[in-house]
């Protein structure tokens, strides 16, 4: 299977997940600003998940940029990742509609952890096929960033029962870590071009 | 019509079906773990259908890998397959929301049978055009796997009224049969490359 | 603008419209066969609309097969067609959920008429650009089939108030007319290849 | 990252946003023409938003026609634009379901302003990369049209509390300004071809 079809399918699924999340923002019956008040936490959780899905879409592309052929293992590792990402609308809605209560905030973190693990598995599957000397293997290295943020999500799960704000703070912090471009990867990619 | 557009359209429909199924998992009002309890059977049926759609997407791609041109017959055979697959969110939701009751579990199997038959029809339509000596015809042969799993679904329909667990067991077993890669097809594809 | 992007966007919209229609089939609470009874008319109207959208997707492709460049007029004529097609889930759901009552059946026909007109406008816009001697212009001719079926839908609107069955019969008949391949167009396309 | 994948993803998101808006048009229970009455304002707001999304899709394509490579900044500027566009189904539904009440109409304008600003940022990000002498930079110039219509939306927000009709009139006027093709850009594109 060529990479393009797998990318196109993944793009489709990600695009739909992003847009379906918006359906959790139920149109209020009230027509004043107070009517928007219960929508606010749903909106904030939507913003957070939108950014996460944007990050995954971005990283997903980087992952397959150096990949030529897709094996059965890569294909299912990719579907496994999409599975956990497809649960984002559910956990986002549950967390948002209940004003960031402890259990929904912890479950949100659980799905983040599972998606991060699924991403690491996919990364390993591609490197296993491309070889230890491939551009991807060198650029990613031991993927300390991926493992670090996974630790953030993991810590956030018990912390959500102490204070959901701390857990959410960790989610925001991890997202910021991904948003700031990684100079090492950029450099590797630059090098490759030359 | 070129194969690429048919593939892109099918990918789009499959991606949407997968993601729409998630909407059947209604966000609970409770904020404790007990609130997730009624969601669990819906979640389990979602996992099963997600795997089935992943299998169909994977097989669909294999089917069209060797196809160059699409006739009117192939086009409608493909839409016929997509039609039955588009009923997955409905049957998945019905089975999951009612905790795998007999009738919904049987109807779930009925749609699986119809999708399997639609797939076999599509396979025959492509082979009829590509010729009995084509790679696909040789790789698929008489498609014993396709017919075997179709028998599983068919048996599961009456068995669902004896015990839904047996029917679900058959659905899981058939999915596993598809997940394990078929050495014969892989070999044929390898041969072709050489 | 290249034709490919317009085709990809239209494919996406059509794929989503088809799959969103399924959401009108609400999962019943009952777990026996009687629970499916109220779903049956929704299911039948879904089948009809699925076939219509399949026909439009098929014809849409034929239309753009001979087109190289897209003008602003063609682009908006295409969006105009997609607009009317996007109303299919609404009219399909209204007709199906009310057991093919007169008014919803008439409105279903109205949207069919508008989509047919939008299609004819798009056809004219492309021919205006491609020229009267283009393959499309010759293959389509005066598009008697398109105008004939548009008359069917138009007649069905008042007839729906006499008997919705007659109106539905006309919708099915028009769909069949489109499903049966048109030998003249096929011949033209064959000729072109040679 | 190549432009094509970013375009394909954006097309997917836009196609889904357009089609999801239709879900806000709830199928009425009544089967007479009066049953459609409460749907009418939702329908009108749907038409308006459909046209706006069509304009954005069209302009988005023009923007990337001259772009070869996508930087991280362009990628996130594009996601930022998609974010605001993804709120259209919510604001469209809120405005339509409440018969164009003041607050929802103002919020609709607010999202229009934010989308316009996001579009201008994306435009600047691309020009910054392509250079001041690029075709896009010359064609767009200081993008007076973009800034003019942004002023329209901005004025509509307070005016919605005086009279929602004036605000809606401004939205329609701005849409018309975009629908009428811009002779200067067309000319620039023509020149480039030669």
PDB file of N, CA and C in Angstrom, chain A residues 1-2 5-10 12-14 16-17 20 23-24 26 69 72 75-76 78-84 86-87 89-95 97-98 101-104 107, chain B residues 7-8 10-12 14-20 22-23 25-33 35-36 39 43 46-47 50-52 54-55 57-58 60-62 64-65 178-179 193:
ATOM      1  N   UNK A   1       0.844  -1.204   0.000  1.00  0.00           N
ATOM      2  CA  UNK A   1       0.000   0.000   0.000  1.00  0.00           C
ATOM      3  C   UNK A   1       0.878   1.252   0.000  1.00  0.00           C
ATOM      4  N   UNK A   2       0.478   2.216  -0.787  1.00  0.00           N
ATOM      5  CA  UNK A   2       1.258   3.449  -0.826  1.00  0.00           C
ATOM      6  C   UNK A   2       0.896   4.329   0.370  1.00  0.00           C
ATOM      7  N   UNK A   5      -2.400   6.847   0.271  1.00  0.00           N
ATOM      8  CA  UNK A   5      -3.772   6.467   0.604  1.00  0.00           C
ATOM      9  C   UNK A   5      -3.976   6.415   2.117  1.00  0.00           C
ATOM     10  N   UNK A   6      -2.964   5.908   2.823  1.00  0.00           N
ATOM     11  CA  UNK A   6      -3.058   5.876   4.282  1.00  0.00           C
ATOM     12  C   UNK A   6      -3.127   7.297   4.842  1.00  0.00           C
ATOM     13  N   UNK A   7      -2.344   8.205   4.273  1.00  0.00           N
ATOM     14  CA  UNK A   7      -2.371   9.600   4.727  1.00  0.00           C
ATOM     15  C   UNK A   7      -3.735  10.229   4.454  1.00  0.00           C
ATOM     16  N   UNK A   8      -4.264   9.972   3.248  1.00  0.00           N
ATOM     17  CA  UNK A   8      -5.549  10.559   2.880  1.00  0.00           C
ATOM     18  C   UNK A   8      -6.649  10.068   3.811  1.00  0.00           C
ATOM     19  N   UNK A   9      -6.624   8.760   4.114  1.00  0.00           N
ATOM     20  CA  UNK A   9      -7.638   8.195   5.004  1.00  0.00           C
ATOM     21  C   UNK A   9      -7.515   8.793   6.408  1.00  0.00           C
ATOM     22  N   UNK A  10      -6.267   8.878   6.911  1.00  0.00           N
ATOM     23  CA  UNK A  10      -6.042   9.444   8.237  1.00  0.00           C
ATOM     24  C   UNK A  10      -6.472  10.904   8.279  1.00  0.00           C
ATOM     25  N   UNK A  12      -8.764  12.269   6.498  1.00  0.00           N
ATOM     26  CA  UNK A  12     -10.223  12.280   6.514  1.00  0.00           C
ATOM     27  C   UNK A  12     -10.757  12.048   7.911  1.00  0.00           C
ATOM     28  N   UNK A  13     -10.239  11.007   8.573  1.00  0.00           N
ATOM     29  CA  UNK A  13     -10.713  10.683   9.918  1.00  0.00           C
ATOM     30  C   UNK A  13     -10.438  11.847  10.874  1.00  0.00           C
ATOM     31  N   UNK A  14      -9.217  12.419  10.813  1.00  0.00           N
ATOM     32  CA  UNK A  14      -8.877  13.538  11.705  1.00  0.00           C
ATOM     33  C   UNK A  14      -9.773  14.751  11.442  1.00  0.00           C
ATOM     34  N   UNK A  16     -12.772  14.770  10.305  1.00  0.00           N
ATOM     35  CA  UNK A  16     -14.129  14.516  10.799  1.00  0.00           C
ATOM     36  C   UNK A  16     -14.162  14.571  12.325  1.00  0.00           C
ATOM     37  N   UNK A  17     -13.155  14.003  12.980  1.00  0.00           N
ATOM     38  CA  UNK A  17     -13.116  14.037  14.447  1.00  0.00           C
ATOM     39  C   UNK A  17     -13.156  15.482  14.928  1.00  0.00           C
ATOM     40  N   UNK A  20     -16.619  16.967  14.276  1.00  0.00           N
ATOM     41  CA  UNK A  20     -17.694  16.345  15.049  1.00  0.00           C
ATOM     42  C   UNK A  20     -17.676  16.840  16.499  1.00  0.00           C
ATOM     43  N   UNK A  23     -20.091  19.443  17.468  1.00  0.00           N
ATOM     44  CA  UNK A  23     -21.489  19.083  17.713  1.00  0.00           C
ATOM     45  C   UNK A  23     -21.788  18.939  19.200  1.00  0.00           C
ATOM     46  N   UNK A  24     -20.740  18.751  20.019  1.00  0.00           N
ATOM     47  CA  UNK A  24     -20.964  18.682  21.467  1.00  0.00           C
ATOM     48  C   UNK A  24     -21.328  20.048  22.045  1.00  0.00           C
ATOM     49  N   UNK A  26     -23.755  22.306  22.229  1.00  0.00           N
ATOM     50  CA  UNK A  26     -25.181  22.376  21.932  1.00  0.00           C
ATOM     51  C   UNK A  26     -25.638  23.832  21.851  1.00  0.00           C
ATOM     52  N   UNK A  69       6.709   2.839   1.809  1.00  0.00           N
ATOM     53  CA  UNK A  69       5.754   1.737   1.712  1.00  0.00           C
ATOM     54  C   UNK A  69       5.167   1.431   3.087  1.00  0.00           C
ATOM     55  N   UNK A  72       1.511  -4.230   6.754  1.00  0.00           N
ATOM     56  CA  UNK A  72       0.282  -4.514   7.502  1.00  0.00           C
ATOM     57  C   UNK A  72       0.373  -4.037   8.939  1.00  0.00           C
ATOM     58  N   UNK A  75      -0.087  -0.298   9.102  1.00  0.00           N
ATOM     59  CA  UNK A  75      -1.488   0.011   8.826  1.00  0.00           C
ATOM     60  C   UNK A  75      -2.344  -0.136  10.089  1.00  0.00           C
ATOM     61  N   UNK A  76      -2.163  -1.229  10.809  1.00  0.00           N
ATOM     62  CA  UNK A  76      -2.981  -1.445  12.003  1.00  0.00           C
ATOM     63  C   UNK A  76      -2.519  -0.568  13.167  1.00  0.00           C
ATOM     64  N   UNK A  78      -1.537   2.384  12.746  1.00  0.00           N
ATOM     65  CA  UNK A  78      -2.142   3.666  12.411  1.00  0.00           C
ATOM     66  C   UNK A  78      -3.630   3.688  12.776  1.00  0.00           C
ATOM     67  N   UNK A  79      -4.332   2.582  12.461  1.00  0.00           N
ATOM     68  CA  UNK A  79      -5.751   2.499  12.823  1.00  0.00           C
ATOM     69  C   UNK A  79      -5.915   2.525  14.344  1.00  0.00           C
ATOM     70  N   UNK A  80      -4.975   1.911  15.047  1.00  0.00           N
ATOM     71  CA  UNK A  80      -4.996   1.916  16.508  1.00  0.00           C
ATOM     72  C   UNK A  80      -4.902   3.348  17.051  1.00  0.00           C
ATOM     73  N   UNK A  81      -4.018   4.130  16.442  1.00  0.00           N
ATOM     74  CA  UNK A  81      -3.905   5.542  16.834  1.00  0.00           C
ATOM     75  C   UNK A  81      -5.209   6.288  16.551  1.00  0.00           C
ATOM     76  N   UNK A  82      -5.757   6.075  15.340  1.00  0.00           N
ATOM     77  CA  UNK A  82      -7.005   6.756  14.977  1.00  0.00           C
ATOM     78  C   UNK A  82      -8.139   6.360  15.929  1.00  0.00           C
ATOM     79  N   UNK A  83      -8.116   5.107  16.388  1.00  0.00           N
ATOM     80  CA  UNK A  83      -9.158   4.666  17.323  1.00  0.00           C
ATOM     81  C   UNK A  83      -9.169   5.539  18.576  1.00  0.00           C
ATOM     82  N   UNK A  84      -7.998   5.712  19.190  1.00  0.00           N
ATOM     83  CA  UNK A  84      -7.948   6.506  20.428  1.00  0.00           C
ATOM     84  C   UNK A  84      -8.268   7.964  20.156  1.00  0.00           C
ATOM     85  N   UNK A  86     -10.304   8.961  17.942  1.00  0.00           N
ATOM     86  CA  UNK A  86     -11.752   9.050  17.678  1.00  0.00           C
ATOM     87  C   UNK A  86     -12.557   9.154  18.973  1.00  0.00           C
ATOM     88  N   UNK A  87     -11.928   8.843  20.109  1.00  0.00           N
ATOM     89  CA  UNK A  87     -12.632   8.976  21.392  1.00  0.00           C
ATOM     90  C   UNK A  87     -12.555  10.400  21.941  1.00  0.00           C
ATOM     91  N   UNK A  89     -13.878  13.289  20.820  1.00  0.00           N
ATOM     92  CA  UNK A  89     -15.155  14.001  20.955  1.00  0.00           C
ATOM     93  C   UNK A  89     -15.922  13.580  22.203  1.00  0.00           C
ATOM     94  N   UNK A  90     -15.874  12.277  22.528  1.00  0.00           N
ATOM     95  CA  UNK A  90     -16.585  11.785  23.716  1.00  0.00           C
ATOM     96  C   UNK A  90     -15.986  12.360  24.994  1.00  0.00           C
ATOM     97  N   UNK A  91     -14.660  12.223  25.170  1.00  0.00           N
ATOM     98  CA  UNK A  91     -14.048  12.681  26.421  1.00  0.00           C
ATOM     99  C   UNK A  91     -14.072  14.217  26.517  1.00  0.00           C
ATOM    100  N   UNK A  92     -13.922  14.883  25.365  1.00  0.00           N
ATOM    101  CA  UNK A  92     -13.988  16.343  25.357  1.00  0.00           C
ATOM    102  C   UNK A  92     -15.367  16.809  25.804  1.00  0.00           C
ATOM    103  N   UNK A  93     -16.397  16.176  25.240  1.00  0.00           N
ATOM    104  CA  UNK A  93     -17.767  16.527  25.597  1.00  0.00           C
ATOM    105  C   UNK A  93     -18.053  16.262  27.071  1.00  0.00           C
ATOM    106  N   UNK A  94     -17.608  15.106  27.550  1.00  0.00           N
ATOM    107  CA  UNK A  94     -17.891  14.730  28.940  1.00  0.00           C
ATOM    108  C   UNK A  94     -17.199  15.698  29.903  1.00  0.00           C
ATOM    109  N   UNK A  95     -15.934  16.026  29.611  1.00  0.00           N
ATOM    110  CA  UNK A  95     -15.178  16.948  30.461  1.00  0.00           C
ATOM    111  C   UNK A  95     -15.800  18.343  30.412  1.00  0.00           C
ATOM    112  N   UNK A  97     -18.916  19.372  29.398  1.00  0.00           N
ATOM    113  CA  UNK A  97     -20.304  19.523  29.841  1.00  0.00           C
ATOM    114  C   UNK A  97     -20.427  19.448  31.354  1.00  0.00           C
ATOM    115  N   UNK A  98     -19.424  18.868  32.018  1.00  0.00           N
ATOM    116  CA  UNK A  98     -19.481  18.765  33.479  1.00  0.00           C
ATOM    117  C   UNK A  98     -18.509  19.727  34.147  1.00  0.00           C
ATOM    118  N   UNK A 101     -15.052  18.352  35.850  1.00  0.00           N
ATOM    119  CA  UNK A 101     -15.122  17.546  37.076  1.00  0.00           C
ATOM    120  C   UNK A 101     -13.975  16.535  37.082  1.00  0.00           C
ATOM    121  N   UNK A 102     -13.688  15.968  38.256  1.00  0.00           N
ATOM    122  CA  UNK A 102     -12.503  15.120  38.431  1.00  0.00           C
ATOM    123  C   UNK A 102     -12.485  13.917  37.493  1.00  0.00           C
ATOM    124  N   UNK A 103     -13.523  13.074  37.550  1.00  0.00           N
ATOM    125  CA  UNK A 103     -13.501  11.829  36.784  1.00  0.00           C
ATOM    126  C   UNK A 103     -13.404  12.082  35.267  1.00  0.00           C
ATOM    127  N   UNK A 104     -14.261  12.956  34.703  1.00  0.00           N
ATOM    128  CA  UNK A 104     -14.126  13.210  33.261  1.00  0.00           C
ATOM    129  C   UNK A 104     -12.746  13.761  32.883  1.00  0.00           C
ATOM    130  N   UNK A 107     -10.401  10.826  32.842  1.00  0.00           N
ATOM    131  CA  UNK A 107     -10.631   9.966  31.661  1.00  0.00           C
ATOM    132  C   UNK A 107     -10.086  10.646  30.403  1.00  0.00           C
TER     133      UNK A 107
ATOM    134  N   UNK B   7     -11.565   5.118  -5.149  1.00  0.00           N
ATOM    135  CA  UNK B   7     -10.908   4.834  -3.874  1.00  0.00           C
ATOM    136  C   UNK B   7     -11.045   6.011  -2.917  1.00  0.00           C
ATOM    137  N   UNK B   8     -10.835   7.219  -3.427  1.00  0.00           N
ATOM    138  CA  UNK B   8     -10.915   8.407  -2.580  1.00  0.00           C
ATOM    139  C   UNK B   8     -12.319   8.566  -2.012  1.00  0.00           C
ATOM    140  N   UNK B  10     -14.591   6.157  -1.594  1.00  0.00           N
ATOM    141  CA  UNK B  10     -14.825   5.072  -0.637  1.00  0.00           C
ATOM    142  C   UNK B  10     -14.106   5.350   0.675  1.00  0.00           C
ATOM    143  N   UNK B  11     -12.875   5.837   0.592  1.00  0.00           N
ATOM    144  CA  UNK B  11     -12.132   6.219   1.793  1.00  0.00           C
ATOM    145  C   UNK B  11     -12.901   7.253   2.592  1.00  0.00           C
ATOM    146  N   UNK B  12     -13.440   8.256   1.886  1.00  0.00           N
ATOM    147  CA  UNK B  12     -14.198   9.304   2.558  1.00  0.00           C
ATOM    148  C   UNK B  12     -15.390   8.721   3.285  1.00  0.00           C
ATOM    149  N   UNK B  14     -15.932   5.597   4.263  1.00  0.00           N
ATOM    150  CA  UNK B  14     -15.499   4.735   5.367  1.00  0.00           C
ATOM    151  C   UNK B  14     -15.022   5.564   6.561  1.00  0.00           C
ATOM    152  N   UNK B  15     -14.249   6.629   6.292  1.00  0.00           N
ATOM    153  CA  UNK B  15     -13.749   7.485   7.365  1.00  0.00           C
ATOM    154  C   UNK B  15     -14.909   8.114   8.133  1.00  0.00           C
ATOM    155  N   UNK B  16     -15.949   8.533   7.398  1.00  0.00           N
ATOM    156  CA  UNK B  16     -17.091   9.168   8.059  1.00  0.00           C
ATOM    157  C   UNK B  16     -17.900   8.144   8.846  1.00  0.00           C
ATOM    158  N   UNK B  17     -18.102   6.950   8.277  1.00  0.00           N
ATOM    159  CA  UNK B  17     -18.864   5.911   8.982  1.00  0.00           C
ATOM    160  C   UNK B  17     -18.197   5.600  10.316  1.00  0.00           C
ATOM    161  N   UNK B  18     -16.877   5.392  10.283  1.00  0.00           N
ATOM    162  CA  UNK B  18     -16.119   5.094  11.503  1.00  0.00           C
ATOM    163  C   UNK B  18     -16.342   6.185  12.552  1.00  0.00           C
ATOM    164  N   UNK B  19     -16.220   7.435  12.119  1.00  0.00           N
ATOM    165  CA  UNK B  19     -16.262   8.530  13.080  1.00  0.00           C
ATOM    166  C   UNK B  19     -17.678   8.820  13.554  1.00  0.00           C
ATOM    167  N   UNK B  20     -18.657   8.557  12.696  1.00  0.00           N
ATOM    168  CA  UNK B  20     -20.050   8.806  13.080  1.00  0.00           C
ATOM    169  C   UNK B  20     -20.514   7.805  14.126  1.00  0.00           C
ATOM    170  N   UNK B  22     -19.025   6.908  16.628  1.00  0.00           N
ATOM    171  CA  UNK B  22     -18.671   7.423  17.951  1.00  0.00           C
ATOM    172  C   UNK B  22     -19.796   8.274  18.536  1.00  0.00           C
ATOM    173  N   UNK B  23     -20.590   8.886  17.644  1.00  0.00           N
ATOM    174  CA  UNK B  23     -21.692   9.726  18.120  1.00  0.00           C
ATOM    175  C   UNK B  23     -22.741   8.914  18.866  1.00  0.00           C
ATOM    176  N   UNK B  25     -22.049   6.885  21.136  1.00  0.00           N
ATOM    177  CA  UNK B  25     -21.612   6.897  22.533  1.00  0.00           C
ATOM    178  C   UNK B  25     -22.012   8.230  23.143  1.00  0.00           C
ATOM    179  N   UNK B  26     -23.215   8.260  23.726  1.00  0.00           N
ATOM    180  CA  UNK B  26     -23.743   9.511  24.281  1.00  0.00           C
ATOM    181  C   UNK B  26     -22.977   9.891  25.538  1.00  0.00           C
ATOM    182  N   UNK B  27     -22.618  11.165  25.639  1.00  0.00           N
ATOM    183  CA  UNK B  27     -21.917  11.689  26.807  1.00  0.00           C
ATOM    184  C   UNK B  27     -22.824  11.557  28.026  1.00  0.00           C
ATOM    185  N   UNK B  28     -22.388  10.848  29.099  1.00  0.00           N
ATOM    186  CA  UNK B  28     -23.250  10.674  30.279  1.00  0.00           C
ATOM    187  C   UNK B  28     -23.346  11.953  31.106  1.00  0.00           C
ATOM    188  N   UNK B  29     -24.456  12.065  31.880  1.00  0.00           N
ATOM    189  CA  UNK B  29     -24.624  13.237  32.744  1.00  0.00           C
ATOM    190  C   UNK B  29     -23.864  13.071  34.060  1.00  0.00           C
ATOM    191  N   UNK B  30     -23.780  11.801  34.528  1.00  0.00           N
ATOM    192  CA  UNK B  30     -23.065  11.553  35.782  1.00  0.00           C
ATOM    193  C   UNK B  30     -21.575  11.806  35.573  1.00  0.00           C
ATOM    194  N   UNK B  31     -20.902  12.211  36.676  1.00  0.00           N
ATOM    195  CA  UNK B  31     -19.478  12.515  36.564  1.00  0.00           C
ATOM    196  C   UNK B  31     -18.612  11.505  37.303  1.00  0.00           C
ATOM    197  N   UNK B  32     -19.212  10.376  37.732  1.00  0.00           N
ATOM    198  CA  UNK B  32     -18.394   9.345  38.363  1.00  0.00           C
ATOM    199  C   UNK B  32     -18.213   8.157  37.419  1.00  0.00           C
ATOM    200  N   UNK B  33     -17.434   7.166  37.868  1.00  0.00           N
ATOM    201  CA  UNK B  33     -17.137   6.020  37.021  1.00  0.00           C
ATOM    202  C   UNK B  33     -18.409   5.250  36.679  1.00  0.00           C
ATOM    203  N   UNK B  35     -21.104   6.444  35.861  1.00  0.00           N
ATOM    204  CA  UNK B  35     -21.711   7.090  34.704  1.00  0.00           C
ATOM    205  C   UNK B  35     -21.244   6.474  33.396  1.00  0.00           C
ATOM    206  N   UNK B  36     -20.053   5.880  33.427  1.00  0.00           N
ATOM    207  CA  UNK B  36     -19.515   5.257  32.216  1.00  0.00           C
ATOM    208  C   UNK B  36     -20.086   3.864  31.996  1.00  0.00           C
ATOM    209  N   UNK B  39     -22.270   3.208  29.149  1.00  0.00           N
ATOM    210  CA  UNK B  39     -21.552   3.476  27.893  1.00  0.00           C
ATOM    211  C   UNK B  39     -20.723   2.252  27.484  1.00  0.00           C
ATOM    212  N   UNK B  43     -19.431   1.065  23.915  1.00  0.00           N
ATOM    213  CA  UNK B  43     -18.006   1.156  23.619  1.00  0.00           C
ATOM    214  C   UNK B  43     -17.488  -0.148  23.017  1.00  0.00           C
ATOM    215  N   UNK B  46     -18.616  -0.584  19.615  1.00  0.00           N
ATOM    216  CA  UNK B  46     -17.870   0.371  18.773  1.00  0.00           C
ATOM    217  C   UNK B  46     -16.512  -0.209  18.399  1.00  0.00           C
ATOM    218  N   UNK B  47     -15.804  -0.788  19.388  1.00  0.00           N
ATOM    219  CA  UNK B  47     -14.490  -1.390  19.113  1.00  0.00           C
ATOM    220  C   UNK B  47     -14.624  -2.456  18.034  1.00  0.00           C
ATOM    221  N   UNK B  50     -15.362  -0.875  14.673  1.00  0.00           N
ATOM    222  CA  UNK B  50     -14.176  -0.141  14.224  1.00  0.00           C
ATOM    223  C   UNK B  50     -13.200  -1.115  13.559  1.00  0.00           C
ATOM    224  N   UNK B  51     -12.985  -2.279  14.200  1.00  0.00           N
ATOM    225  CA  UNK B  51     -12.069  -3.280  13.641  1.00  0.00           C
ATOM    226  C   UNK B  51     -12.615  -3.797  12.306  1.00  0.00           C
ATOM    227  N   UNK B  52     -13.932  -4.084  12.252  1.00  0.00           N
ATOM    228  CA  UNK B  52     -14.510  -4.562  10.994  1.00  0.00           C
ATOM    229  C   UNK B  52     -14.325  -3.548   9.869  1.00  0.00           C
ATOM    230  N   UNK B  54     -12.058  -1.251   9.696  1.00  0.00           N
ATOM    231  CA  UNK B  54     -10.632  -1.245   9.385  1.00  0.00           C
ATOM    232  C   UNK B  54     -10.275  -2.381   8.433  1.00  0.00           C
ATOM    233  N   UNK B  55     -10.840  -3.574   8.698  1.00  0.00           N
ATOM    234  CA  UNK B  55     -10.603  -4.734   7.832  1.00  0.00           C
ATOM    235  C   UNK B  55     -11.141  -4.454   6.428  1.00  0.00           C
ATOM    236  N   UNK B  57     -11.658  -1.586   4.998  1.00  0.00           N
ATOM    237  CA  UNK B  57     -10.854  -0.553   4.334  1.00  0.00           C
ATOM    238  C   UNK B  57      -9.573  -1.182   3.777  1.00  0.00           C
ATOM    239  N   UNK B  58      -8.948  -2.034   4.582  1.00  0.00           N
ATOM    240  CA  UNK B  58      -7.718  -2.715   4.205  1.00  0.00           C
ATOM    241  C   UNK B  58      -7.954  -3.623   2.990  1.00  0.00           C
ATOM    242  N   UNK B  60     -10.482  -3.582   0.901  1.00  0.00           N
ATOM    243  CA  UNK B  60     -10.939  -2.771  -0.222  1.00  0.00           C
ATOM    244  C   UNK B  60      -9.751  -2.256  -1.010  1.00  0.00           C
ATOM    245  N   UNK B  61      -8.746  -1.823  -0.269  1.00  0.00           N
ATOM    246  CA  UNK B  61      -7.557  -1.313  -0.940  1.00  0.00           C
ATOM    247  C   UNK B  61      -6.862  -2.418  -1.741  1.00  0.00           C
ATOM    248  N   UNK B  62      -6.725  -3.609  -1.132  1.00  0.00           N
ATOM    249  CA  UNK B  62      -6.082  -4.722  -1.833  1.00  0.00           C
ATOM    250  C   UNK B  62      -6.816  -5.029  -3.133  1.00  0.00           C
ATOM    251  N   UNK B  64      -8.521  -3.068  -5.081  1.00  0.00           N
ATOM    252  CA  UNK B  64      -8.377  -2.103  -6.171  1.00  0.00           C
ATOM    253  C   UNK B  64      -6.919  -1.858  -6.547  1.00  0.00           C
ATOM    254  N   UNK B  65      -6.010  -2.531  -5.821  1.00  0.00           N
ATOM    255  CA  UNK B  65      -4.598  -2.315  -6.106  1.00  0.00           C
ATOM    256  C   UNK B  65      -4.243  -2.799  -7.514  1.00  0.00           C
ATOM    257  N   UNK B 178      -9.615 -12.360   9.990  1.00  0.00           N
ATOM    258  CA  UNK B 178      -9.236 -11.356   9.002  1.00  0.00           C
ATOM    259  C   UNK B 178      -7.997 -10.574   9.426  1.00  0.00           C
ATOM    260  N   UNK B 179      -7.869 -10.392  10.754  1.00  0.00           N
ATOM    261  CA  UNK B 179      -6.739  -9.593  11.250  1.00  0.00           C
ATOM    262  C   UNK B 179      -5.411 -10.308  11.017  1.00  0.00           C
ATOM    263  N   UNK B 193       5.595  -8.592  -7.395  1.00  0.00           N
ATOM    264  CA  UNK B 193       6.604  -7.536  -7.358  1.00  0.00           C
ATOM    265  C   UNK B 193       7.867  -7.982  -8.071  1.00  0.00           C
TER     266      UNK B 193
END
